[in-house]
Tab-separated table of C-alpha atoms and ligand atoms in Angstrom:
chain	number	residue	atom	x	y	z
A	15	MET	CA	-4.139	44.730	9.935
A	16	SER	CA	-0.806	43.626	12.047
A	17	SER	CA	2.534	44.865	10.018
A	18	HIS	CA	5.494	42.339	9.741
A	19	PRO	CA	8.452	42.929	11.718
A	20	THR	CA	11.277	43.338	9.383
A	21	GLY	CA	14.565	41.328	10.049
A	22	THR	CA	16.916	38.128	9.532
A	23	ARG	CA	15.138	34.677	9.918
A	24	LYS	CA	14.288	31.606	7.559
A	25	VAL	CA	12.199	31.584	4.235
A	26	LEU	CA	11.200	28.735	2.000
A	27	THR	CA	13.024	29.193	-1.619
A	28	ARG	CA	12.431	27.285	-4.606
A	29	LYS	CA	15.596	26.867	-7.185
A	30	PRO	CA	15.830	24.749	-10.137
A	31	VAL	CA	18.657	22.183	-9.597
A	32	PRO	CA	20.512	19.972	-12.670
A	33	VAL	CA	19.649	16.334	-11.941
A	34	ASN	CA	23.117	15.704	-11.937
A	35	GLU	CA	23.750	17.698	-8.668
A	36	LEU	CA	20.564	15.875	-6.661
A	37	VAL	CA	21.633	14.605	-3.054
A	38	LEU	CA	19.628	12.919	-0.815
A	39	GLY	CA	17.479	14.839	1.635
A	40	MET	CA	16.720	17.317	-1.149
A	41	HIS	CA	12.821	18.395	-1.071
A	42	VAL	CA	11.989	18.216	-5.249
A	43	ILE	CA	8.330	20.121	-5.466
A	44	GLU	CA	8.452	20.187	-8.928
A	45	LEU	CA	9.584	19.004	-12.269
A	46	ASP	CA	10.761	20.458	-15.694
A	47	ARG	CA	7.738	18.219	-17.059
A	48	PRO	CA	4.549	17.384	-15.742
A	49	TRP	CA	4.286	14.967	-13.053
A	50	LEU	CA	1.497	12.524	-14.932
A	51	GLU	CA	4.219	12.020	-17.518
A	52	THR	CA	6.905	10.576	-15.053
A	53	ASP	CA	6.830	7.642	-13.295
A	54	PHE	CA	6.444	9.378	-9.790
A	55	LEU	CA	3.215	8.836	-8.375
A	56	ILE	CA	3.719	11.212	-5.360
A	57	GLN	CA	3.908	14.848	-6.303
A	58	GLY	CA	6.435	16.471	-4.276
A	59	PHE	CA	8.852	14.077	-2.242
A	60	ILE	CA	11.850	14.233	-0.393
A	61	ILE	CA	14.546	12.067	-1.911
A	62	GLN	CA	15.551	9.395	0.544
A	63	ARG	CA	17.041	6.655	-1.935
A	64	GLN	CA	19.482	6.763	-4.491
A	65	ASP	CA	17.490	4.965	-6.992
A	66	GLU	CA	15.108	8.122	-6.705
A	67	ILE	CA	17.928	9.941	-7.810
A	68	GLU	CA	18.728	8.099	-10.777
A	69	SER	CA	15.116	7.771	-11.736
A	70	LEU	CA	14.977	11.573	-11.455
A	71	GLN	CA	18.380	11.788	-13.965
A	72	ARG	CA	16.402	9.468	-16.570
A	73	GLN	CA	13.538	11.502	-16.961
A	74	CYS	CA	14.336	15.084	-16.156
A	75	THR	CA	16.935	17.623	-17.286
A	76	PHE	CA	16.425	19.521	-14.001
A	77	VAL	CA	13.901	19.990	-11.209
A	78	TYR	CA	12.764	22.808	-8.745
A	79	VAL	CA	14.411	21.864	-4.950
A	80	GLU	CA	12.832	23.586	-1.759
A	81	GLY	CA	15.355	25.024	0.397
A	82	ILE	CA	16.032	27.264	3.506
A	83	GLU	CA	17.396	30.636	2.741
A	84	HIS	CA	18.318	32.847	5.862
A	85	THR	CA	18.542	36.916	6.232
A	86	VAL	CA	15.364	37.805	4.288
A	87	ASP	CA	12.737	40.003	5.086
A	88	VAL	CA	9.847	38.410	6.714
A	89	SER	CA	7.365	40.126	5.116
A	90	LEU	CA	8.741	37.729	1.996
A	91	GLU	CA	7.344	34.576	4.039
A	92	SER	CA	3.894	36.041	3.761
A	93	ARG	CA	4.235	36.529	-0.054
A	94	THR	CA	5.421	32.785	-0.643
A	95	GLU	CA	3.055	31.256	1.013
A	96	LYS	CA	0.116	33.512	-0.719
A	97	SER	CA	1.720	32.733	-4.401
A	98	GLY	CA	0.448	29.144	-3.697
A	99	LEU	CA	4.083	27.757	-3.854
A	100	LEU	CA	3.156	25.313	-0.490
A	101	SER	CA	-0.296	24.461	-1.681
A	102	ARG	CA	1.079	23.434	-5.629
A	103	THR	CA	3.144	20.815	-4.220
A	104	MET	CA	0.471	18.724	-3.384
A	105	GLY	CA	2.701	16.229	-2.212
A	106	ALA	CA	3.438	14.502	1.304
A	107	GLN	CA	5.158	17.340	2.761
A	108	VAL	CA	2.930	20.265	1.579
A	109	ASN	CA	2.178	21.610	4.987
A	110	LYS	CA	4.536	24.288	6.210
A	111	SER	CA	5.977	22.672	9.103
A	112	SER	CA	6.778	19.831	7.454
A	113	ALA	CA	8.064	21.747	4.391
A	114	ILE	CA	10.628	23.540	6.328
A	115	GLN	CA	12.540	20.325	7.772
A	116	ASP	CA	15.419	19.393	5.447
A	117	LYS	CA	14.306	15.761	5.928
A	118	PRO	CA	11.447	13.887	7.215
A	119	THR	CA	10.760	13.377	10.700
A	120	LYS	CA	12.100	9.681	11.303
A	121	GLN	CA	9.401	7.751	13.146
A	122	SER	CA	10.534	5.501	15.710
A	123	GLY	CA	10.112	1.551	14.194
A	124	LYS	CA	10.755	2.501	10.573
A	125	PRO	CA	14.289	1.888	9.299
A	126	THR	CA	16.276	4.700	8.060
A	127	GLU	CA	18.562	5.139	5.182
A	128	GLN	CA	21.486	3.656	6.953
A	129	THR	CA	19.934	0.623	8.726
A	130	ARG	CA	17.213	-0.463	5.982
A	131	THR	CA	17.702	-3.853	4.829
A	132	ILE	CA	17.487	-3.853	0.535
A	133	TYR	CA	15.824	-7.045	-0.633
A	134	ILE	CA	16.030	-8.567	-4.379
A	135	ASN	CA	13.886	-11.198	-5.604
A	136	LYS	CA	15.658	-14.625	-5.812
A	137	ILE	CA	13.634	-16.284	-8.071
A	138	SER	CA	10.801	-15.343	-10.820
A	139	SER	CA	7.144	-14.663	-9.971
A	140	GLY	CA	6.268	-17.317	-12.361
A	141	GLN	CA	8.648	-19.774	-10.551
A	142	GLU	CA	7.198	-18.860	-7.037
A	143	MET	CA	3.342	-18.965	-8.195
A	144	GLN	CA	3.073	-22.341	-7.848
A	145	VAL	CA	4.663	-22.601	-4.070
A	146	ALA	CA	2.867	-19.784	-3.470
A	147	ARG	CA	-0.315	-21.319	-4.219
A	148	ASP	CA	0.107	-24.217	-1.939
A	149	SER	CA	1.035	-21.818	0.755
A	150	TYR	CA	-2.008	-19.465	0.383
A	151	SER	CA	-4.450	-22.360	0.446
A	152	SER	CA	-2.856	-24.115	3.735
A	153	ALA	CA	-2.785	-20.888	5.728
A	154	LYS	CA	-5.876	-19.883	4.722
A	155	THR	CA	-7.293	-23.168	6.158
A	156	VAL	CA	-4.744	-22.157	9.506
A	157	ALA	CA	-6.655	-18.355	9.475
A	158	LYS	CA	-10.007	-20.331	9.259
A	159	ASN	CA	-9.320	-22.736	11.917
A	160	ILE	CA	-8.034	-20.142	14.384
A	161	MET	CA	-11.158	-18.281	14.334
A	162	GLU	CA	-13.564	-21.603	14.253
A	163	ASP	CA	-11.265	-22.903	17.405
A	164	LEU	CA	-11.691	-19.351	19.080
A	165	ARG	CA	-15.871	-19.443	18.746
A	166	ILE	CA	-15.932	-22.544	20.005
A	167	GLY	CA	-13.763	-21.710	22.791
A	168	ARG	CA	-10.476	-23.524	22.273
A	169	MET	CA	-7.071	-21.592	23.046
A	170	LEU	CA	-5.075	-20.172	20.376
A	171	ASP	CA	-2.627	-22.573	18.761
A	172	MET	CA	0.205	-19.715	18.586
A	173	ASN	CA	2.641	-22.321	16.929
A	174	GLN	CA	0.391	-22.746	14.302
A	175	ALA	CA	0.083	-19.450	13.602
A	176	ARG	CA	4.040	-19.041	13.458
A	177	ASN	CA	4.567	-21.590	11.067
A	178	THR	CA	1.811	-20.004	8.803
A	179	VAL	CA	3.437	-17.045	8.912
A	180	ASP	CA	6.730	-18.269	8.138
A	181	ASP	CA	5.924	-19.769	5.217
A	182	VAL	CA	4.340	-16.553	3.928
A	183	VAL	CA	7.721	-14.575	4.807
A	184	ASP	CA	9.971	-17.263	3.219
A	185	SER	CA	7.623	-16.997	0.103
A	186	LEU	CA	7.801	-13.110	0.060
A	187	LEU	CA	11.622	-13.215	0.587
A	188	ARG	CA	12.132	-15.132	-2.488
A	189	ASN	CA	9.689	-13.205	-4.374
A	190	ASP	CA	7.440	-10.468	-3.395
A	191	ASP	CA	4.998	-10.426	-6.419
A	192	ALA	CA	3.305	-13.834	-6.114
A	193	LEU	CA	1.703	-14.129	-2.704
A	194	VAL	CA	0.498	-10.700	-3.514
A	195	TRP	CA	-1.065	-11.749	-6.570
A	196	LEU	CA	-2.906	-14.275	-4.603
A	197	THR	CA	-4.652	-11.498	-2.019
A	198	LYS	CA	-6.278	-10.632	-5.038
A	199	LEU	CA	-8.274	-13.865	-5.390
A	200	LYS	CA	-11.066	-13.125	-2.610
A	201	ASN	CA	-13.467	-15.095	-1.428
A	202	GLN	CA	-16.622	-13.254	-0.370
A	203	ASP	CA	-17.896	-15.939	1.833
A	204	GLU	CA	-14.883	-16.391	3.509
A	205	TYR	CA	-14.054	-12.981	4.227
A	206	THR	CA	-12.811	-12.648	8.092
A	207	ALA	CA	-10.150	-15.560	7.632
A	208	GLU	CA	-9.181	-14.350	4.089
A	209	HIS	CA	-8.687	-10.867	4.980
A	210	SER	CA	-6.730	-11.681	8.100
A	211	LEU	CA	-4.517	-13.569	5.919
A	212	ASN	CA	-4.155	-10.918	3.401
A	213	VAL	CA	-3.434	-8.253	6.127
A	214	CYS	CA	-0.658	-10.860	7.193
A	215	ILE	CA	0.840	-11.117	3.394
A	216	LEU	CA	0.625	-7.358	2.623
A	217	SER	CA	1.680	-6.110	6.322
A	218	ALA	CA	5.080	-8.427	5.698
A	219	ALA	CA	5.446	-7.310	2.206
A	220	PHE	CA	5.150	-3.809	3.329
A	221	ALA	CA	7.743	-4.751	6.149
A	222	ARG	CA	9.834	-5.952	3.225
A	223	HIS	CA	9.606	-2.824	1.266
A	224	LEU	CA	10.336	-0.641	4.291
A	225	GLY	CA	13.555	-2.494	4.993
A	226	HIS	CA	12.863	-4.050	8.137
A	227	ASP	CA	15.120	-6.934	8.704
A	228	GLU	CA	13.836	-10.369	8.554
A	229	ALA	CA	12.999	-11.051	12.241
A	230	GLU	CA	10.792	-7.774	11.979
A	231	ILE	CA	8.945	-8.910	9.135
A	232	ARG	CA	7.726	-12.097	10.357
A	233	LYS	CA	6.662	-10.313	13.953
A	234	ILE	CA	4.553	-7.875	11.734
A	235	GLY	CA	3.336	-10.505	9.598
A	236	LEU	CA	2.206	-12.435	12.728
A	237	ALA	CA	0.792	-8.961	14.230
A	238	GLY	CA	-1.518	-8.750	10.704
A	239	LEU	CA	-2.726	-12.628	11.074
A	240	LEU	CA	-3.884	-11.762	14.626
A	241	HIS	CA	-5.222	-8.422	13.957
A	242	ASP	CA	-8.814	-9.172	13.860
A	243	ILE	CA	-8.809	-11.985	15.855
A	244	GLY	CA	-11.356	-10.253	18.317
A	245	LYS	CA	-13.833	-10.727	15.494
A	246	ALA	CA	-14.066	-14.415	16.698
A	247	LYS	CA	-16.292	-12.763	19.621
A	248	ILE	CA	-18.690	-11.603	17.359
A	249	PRO	CA	-21.730	-13.417	15.899
A	250	VAL	CA	-21.201	-14.509	12.277
A	251	GLU	CA	-24.455	-13.057	11.340
A	252	ILE	CA	-23.541	-9.353	12.644
A	253	LEU	CA	-20.105	-9.605	10.697
A	254	ASN	CA	-21.848	-11.068	7.580
A	255	LYS	CA	-24.839	-8.910	7.829
A	256	PRO	CA	-25.853	-7.855	4.447
A	257	GLY	CA	-27.928	-4.289	5.572
A	258	PRO	CA	-26.440	-1.642	7.727
A	259	LEU	CA	-26.001	-2.682	11.225
A	260	ASP	CA	-27.939	-1.330	13.895
A	261	ALA	CA	-26.551	0.949	17.086
A	262	ASP	CA	-26.285	-2.108	19.284
A	263	GLU	CA	-24.399	-4.226	16.531
A	264	ARG	CA	-22.486	-1.578	15.554
A	265	ALA	CA	-21.191	-0.877	19.018
A	266	LEU	CA	-20.849	-4.473	19.714
A	267	VAL	CA	-18.328	-4.744	16.472
A	268	ARG	CA	-16.398	-1.980	17.896
A	269	GLN	CA	-15.455	-3.940	20.870
A	270	HIS	CA	-13.661	-6.353	18.667
A	271	PRO	CA	-10.007	-4.675	19.681
A	272	ASN	CA	-10.736	-5.373	23.153
A	273	PHE	CA	-11.751	-8.755	22.767
A	274	GLY	CA	-8.709	-9.542	20.617
A	275	ARG	CA	-6.680	-7.945	23.604
A	276	ASN	CA	-8.117	-9.785	25.988
A	277	LEU	CA	-7.942	-12.898	24.039
A	278	LEU	CA	-4.335	-12.497	23.212
A	279	MET	CA	-3.596	-11.968	26.796
A	280	THR	CA	-4.921	-15.047	28.075
A	281	SER	CA	-2.674	-16.994	26.028
A	282	ALA	CA	0.576	-17.461	27.457
A	283	SER	CA	2.559	-17.487	24.319
A	284	SER	CA	1.424	-14.197	22.832
A	285	GLU	CA	3.836	-11.128	22.245
A	286	HIS	CA	2.978	-7.788	23.053
A	287	TYR	CA	3.122	-6.323	19.447
A	288	THR	CA	0.241	-8.787	18.471
A	289	ILE	CA	-1.726	-7.432	21.923
A	290	ASP	CA	-0.868	-3.989	20.671
A	291	VAL	CA	-1.944	-4.378	17.075
A	292	ALA	CA	-5.257	-6.141	18.196
A	293	TYR	CA	-6.059	-3.471	20.372
A	294	SER	CA	-4.948	-0.194	18.338
A	295	HIS	CA	-5.614	-1.114	14.554
A	296	HIS	CA	-8.726	1.094	14.664
A	297	GLU	CA	-6.805	4.238	16.291
A	298	ARG	CA	-6.281	6.824	14.389
A	299	VAL	CA	-3.537	9.727	13.993
A	300	ASP	CA	-5.905	12.645	14.622
A	301	GLY	CA	-7.635	10.911	17.788
A	302	THR	CA	-10.963	9.725	16.355
A	303	GLY	CA	-10.253	6.187	16.236
A	304	TYR	CA	-11.281	3.675	18.712
A	305	PRO	CA	-11.379	2.353	21.362
A	306	ARG	CA	-9.120	4.654	23.001
A	307	ALA	CA	-9.182	7.531	20.701
A	308	LEU	CA	-5.337	7.626	21.029
A	309	GLN	CA	-3.275	10.227	19.668
A	310	ALA	CA	-0.578	10.088	17.049
A	311	HIS	CA	2.317	9.598	19.250
A	312	GLN	CA	0.564	7.180	21.492
A	313	ILE	CA	-0.431	4.480	18.626
A	314	PRO	CA	2.155	1.655	18.307
A	315	TYR	CA	4.104	1.930	15.088
A	316	TYR	CA	3.262	-1.802	14.142
A	317	ALA	CA	-0.828	-0.908	14.457
A	318	LYS	CA	-0.356	2.232	12.454
A	319	LEU	CA	1.440	-0.027	10.037
A	320	VAL	CA	-1.386	-2.411	9.964
A	321	ALA	CA	-4.000	0.007	9.950
A	322	ILE	CA	-3.367	0.992	6.475
A	323	VAL	CA	-3.223	-2.491	5.434
A	324	ASP	CA	-6.225	-3.077	6.900
A	325	THR	CA	-8.034	-0.424	5.078
A	326	TYR	CA	-6.507	-1.309	1.904
A	327	ASP	CA	-7.442	-4.906	1.791
A	328	ALA	CA	-11.080	-4.133	3.230
A	329	ILE	CA	-11.711	-1.631	0.394
A	330	THR	CA	-10.449	-3.636	-2.460
A	331	SER	CA	-12.702	-6.763	-1.090
A	332	SER	CA	-16.246	-7.304	-2.349
A	333	ARG	CA	-18.573	-8.232	0.763
A	334	VAL	CA	-22.136	-8.889	1.337
A	335	TYR	CA	-22.795	-5.097	1.358
A	336	ASP	CA	-20.432	-3.594	-1.243
A	337	THR	CA	-18.381	-4.507	-4.386
A	338	GLY	CA	-14.537	-4.343	-3.938
A	339	ARG	CA	-12.965	-1.363	-5.234
A	340	ALA	CA	-9.980	-1.185	-7.636
A	341	SER	CA	-6.320	-0.778	-6.258
A	342	MET	CA	-5.867	2.548	-7.248
A	343	GLU	CA	-8.964	3.914	-5.837
A	344	ALA	CA	-8.194	2.263	-2.535
A	345	LEU	CA	-4.853	4.022	-2.555
A	346	GLU	CA	-6.690	7.338	-3.702
A	347	ILE	CA	-8.790	6.958	-0.547
A	348	ILE	CA	-6.037	6.143	1.803
A	349	TYR	CA	-3.721	9.146	0.310
A	350	ASN	CA	-6.754	11.532	1.120
A	351	SER	CA	-6.806	10.083	4.748
A	352	ARG	CA	-2.956	10.576	5.243
A	353	ASN	CA	-2.163	12.925	8.381
A	354	SER	CA	-5.995	12.239	9.799
A	355	HIS	CA	-6.212	8.853	9.851
A	356	PHE	CA	-3.223	7.723	8.796
A	357	ASP	CA	0.514	8.372	9.302
A	358	THR	CA	1.620	10.285	6.171
A	359	ASP	CA	4.943	8.495	5.623
A	360	LEU	CA	3.843	5.022	6.025
A	361	THR	CA	1.000	6.006	3.745
A	362	ILE	CA	3.367	7.524	1.001
A	363	GLU	CA	5.600	4.144	1.336
A	364	PHE	CA	2.535	1.817	1.408
A	365	ILE	CA	1.415	3.417	-2.146
A	366	ARG	CA	5.042	3.169	-3.338
A	367	CYS	CA	4.946	-0.527	-1.957
A	368	ILE	CA	1.903	-1.711	-3.877
A	369	GLY	CA	2.683	0.355	-6.771
A	370	VAL	CA	0.507	2.218	-9.428
A	371	TYR	CA	-0.522	-1.025	-10.916
A	372	PRO	CA	0.081	-4.328	-9.000
A	373	PRO	CA	-0.260	-7.482	-10.665
A	374	GLY	CA	-3.354	-8.723	-11.542
A	375	SER	CA	-5.045	-5.044	-11.936
A	376	ILE	CA	-7.131	-4.745	-14.821
A	377	VAL	CA	-6.538	-2.100	-16.953
A	378	VAL	CA	-8.089	-0.726	-19.909
A	379	LEU	CA	-5.718	0.643	-22.826
A	380	THR	CA	-5.708	4.334	-24.374
A	381	ASN	CA	-7.286	2.456	-27.760
A	382	GLY	CA	-9.733	0.486	-25.791
A	383	GLU	CA	-8.432	-3.146	-25.242
A	384	VAL	CA	-8.648	-4.533	-21.970
A	385	GLY	CA	-5.920	-6.768	-20.336
A	386	VAL	CA	-4.330	-7.610	-17.224
A	387	VAL	CA	-1.270	-6.657	-15.483
A	388	ILE	CA	1.157	-9.734	-14.993
A	389	GLU	CA	4.488	-8.246	-13.974
A	390	SER	CA	5.227	-4.802	-12.373
A	391	ASN	CA	8.190	-2.779	-13.956
A	392	LYS	CA	10.044	-1.664	-10.871
A	393	ASN	CA	11.700	1.234	-12.820
A	394	SER	CA	8.618	2.903	-14.731
A	395	LYS	CA	5.591	2.257	-12.860
A	396	LEU	CA	3.129	3.672	-15.354
A	397	ARG	CA	4.544	0.897	-17.861
A	398	PRO	CA	4.185	-2.693	-16.769
A	399	LYS	CA	3.663	-6.360	-18.751
A	400	VAL	CA	0.258	-6.314	-19.973
A	401	VAL	CA	-1.714	-9.640	-21.022
A	402	LEU	CA	-4.334	-8.111	-23.503
A	403	LEU	CA	-7.594	-10.318	-23.030
A	404	LYS	CA	-10.310	-8.090	-24.897
A	405	ASP	CA	-10.477	-5.935	-27.907
A	406	SER	CA	-11.791	-2.420	-28.362
A	407	ASP	CA	-14.985	-3.923	-28.519
A	408	LYS	CA	-14.494	-5.430	-25.305
A	409	GLU	CA	-15.068	-9.109	-27.110
A	410	TRP	CA	-12.530	-11.833	-26.172
A	411	GLN	CA	-9.542	-11.774	-28.082
A	412	GLU	CA	-6.399	-14.452	-28.676
A	413	LYS	CA	-4.370	-13.447	-25.705
A	414	ARG	CA	-1.257	-11.919	-25.956
A	415	THR	CA	1.588	-10.232	-23.573
A	416	ILE	CA	2.737	-6.599	-24.485
A	417	ASP	CA	5.440	-4.791	-22.617
A	418	LEU	CA	4.829	-1.317	-22.081
A	419	SER	CA	8.239	-0.491	-21.315
A	420	LEU	CA	9.655	-1.426	-24.559
A	421	GLY	CA	6.938	0.785	-26.366
A	422	ASP	CA	4.715	-2.077	-27.953
A	423	VAL	CA	2.492	-0.755	-30.641
A	424	ASP	CA	-1.043	-1.597	-31.329
A	425	GLU	CA	-2.486	-2.264	-34.768
A	426	ASP	CA	-2.657	1.013	-35.695
A	427	ASN	CA	0.891	1.644	-34.627
A	428	LYS	CA	0.183	3.540	-31.624
A	429	THR	CA	2.051	2.941	-28.401
A	430	TYR	CA	0.005	1.430	-25.919
A	431	ALA	CA	-0.808	3.138	-22.636
A	432	ILE	CA	-2.690	2.237	-19.934
A	433	ALA	CA	-5.831	4.730	-19.861
A	434	HIS	CA	-7.264	3.591	-16.387
A	435	GLU	CA	-7.918	0.588	-13.829
A	436	VAL	CA	-11.285	-1.260	-13.281
A	437	PRO	CA	-12.162	-3.450	-10.365
A	438	ASN	CA	-12.330	-7.288	-11.023
A	439	LYS	CA	-14.932	-8.724	-12.696
A	440	THR	CA	-15.548	-6.067	-14.943
A	441	PHE	CA	-15.984	-6.767	-18.626
A	442	ASP	CA	-16.866	-10.443	-17.520
A	443	ILE	CA	-13.099	-10.760	-16.549
A	444	ASP	CA	-12.387	-12.660	-13.287
A	445	ILE	CA	-8.786	-12.826	-12.175
A	446	LYS	CA	-9.842	-16.129	-10.013
A	447	ALA	CA	-11.483	-17.864	-12.810
A	448	LEU	CA	-8.551	-17.090	-15.090
A	449	LEU	CA	-5.935	-18.534	-12.866
A	450	GLN	CA	-8.091	-21.485	-11.759
A	451	GLU	CA	-8.759	-22.147	-15.870
A	452	GLY	CA	-4.713	-22.459	-16.293
A	453	TRP	CA	-3.739	-19.341	-17.224
A	454	LEU	CA	-1.690	-19.347	-14.300
A	455	ASN	CA	0.871	-21.207	-16.622
A	456	PHE	CA	0.673	-18.107	-19.033
A	457	VAL	CA	1.840	-16.342	-15.707
A	458	ALA	CA	4.681	-18.576	-15.058
A	459	LYS	CA	6.565	-18.153	-18.409
B	515	FE2	FE1	-10.350	-4.709	12.946
């Protein structure tokens, strides 16, 4: 075993810091209470925003912060690593190389703390819902027409695509919940068009969350809408095949990024970023993606962003061969592929953007009752507003709304809390049917 030289160099330290002394850029690795008792989804993070400091101040007295100390014997470094200090953080910045940095690596394209635009909802999700529903339905028709036109050899109508994205983005700028709600109403037999539209909506919502300016949100939305355009060159029977694909079929499907690139390159009005995303949204940051097996630094920023959204929508959608998973499960799958498939920084921001229990999630409460989340609470992600639909025996009960952030209690005087989320159609609760039956009016209140 080689001996460590002694001398002066940097080592990681872990210090308790009172919450009133927190500043941006600090790397929080531990709280004075279990992470699960707080609103923080990510365990271990670098403070990037003032509201994160405020949230820590509300929930903790002090936190442990990782720092760098100089002039310490090098042999201490190996002891620090062996103590499990780094692995215990479990968070986004757990690997040694990134933990040593005071601030996260800024990725080109992502707004910085200084340049990000902060948006506020101008109207409530209930007020926006009716308009959003009309926009969603006409946008779905456009998404379907785009694919069908291309299948019969017509040119892509880029103006129509842009107008659709403009409607979507206008709605998201008024309120970012209503359209995201509607992405949950999936229709299995119209998967490709619906998936394209959902990726458009969620990519634009993600861009808004990241703080991109309006023009950039529209670009990212358009790239999302057109990301799978190459599938217009794949026979529908293969795309909708119930069983597993054979080797030839799989090879053909893997050609869709190339087909998409070629289709867009033949359209005079295509922008380079739509071509980038259509061509590179299946590339992965560890170089295992296709069609070019690009390395992380070679993958365009918009393609990294859309890749996460694309995967999220695919996992949460029911297909002919698979039922859709719950949002939380999809986020966990994506989180576990950060740094191998997906950009770590963007993955964490996406989880923050979607939230723990987004509107439309079906949740089981700790007392066994079942309800649907109708409004997320931005300051208390684990305590949204919920409409209760079923009692603890899973029998329908009279609908009533509870607000978990207000500490509402059940008939045994116990405070309501969410136990876990379940996929759509569990316990015969179908979000789409509820909305169609006029339940929407309930949401709009
Ligand atoms: Fe794709």
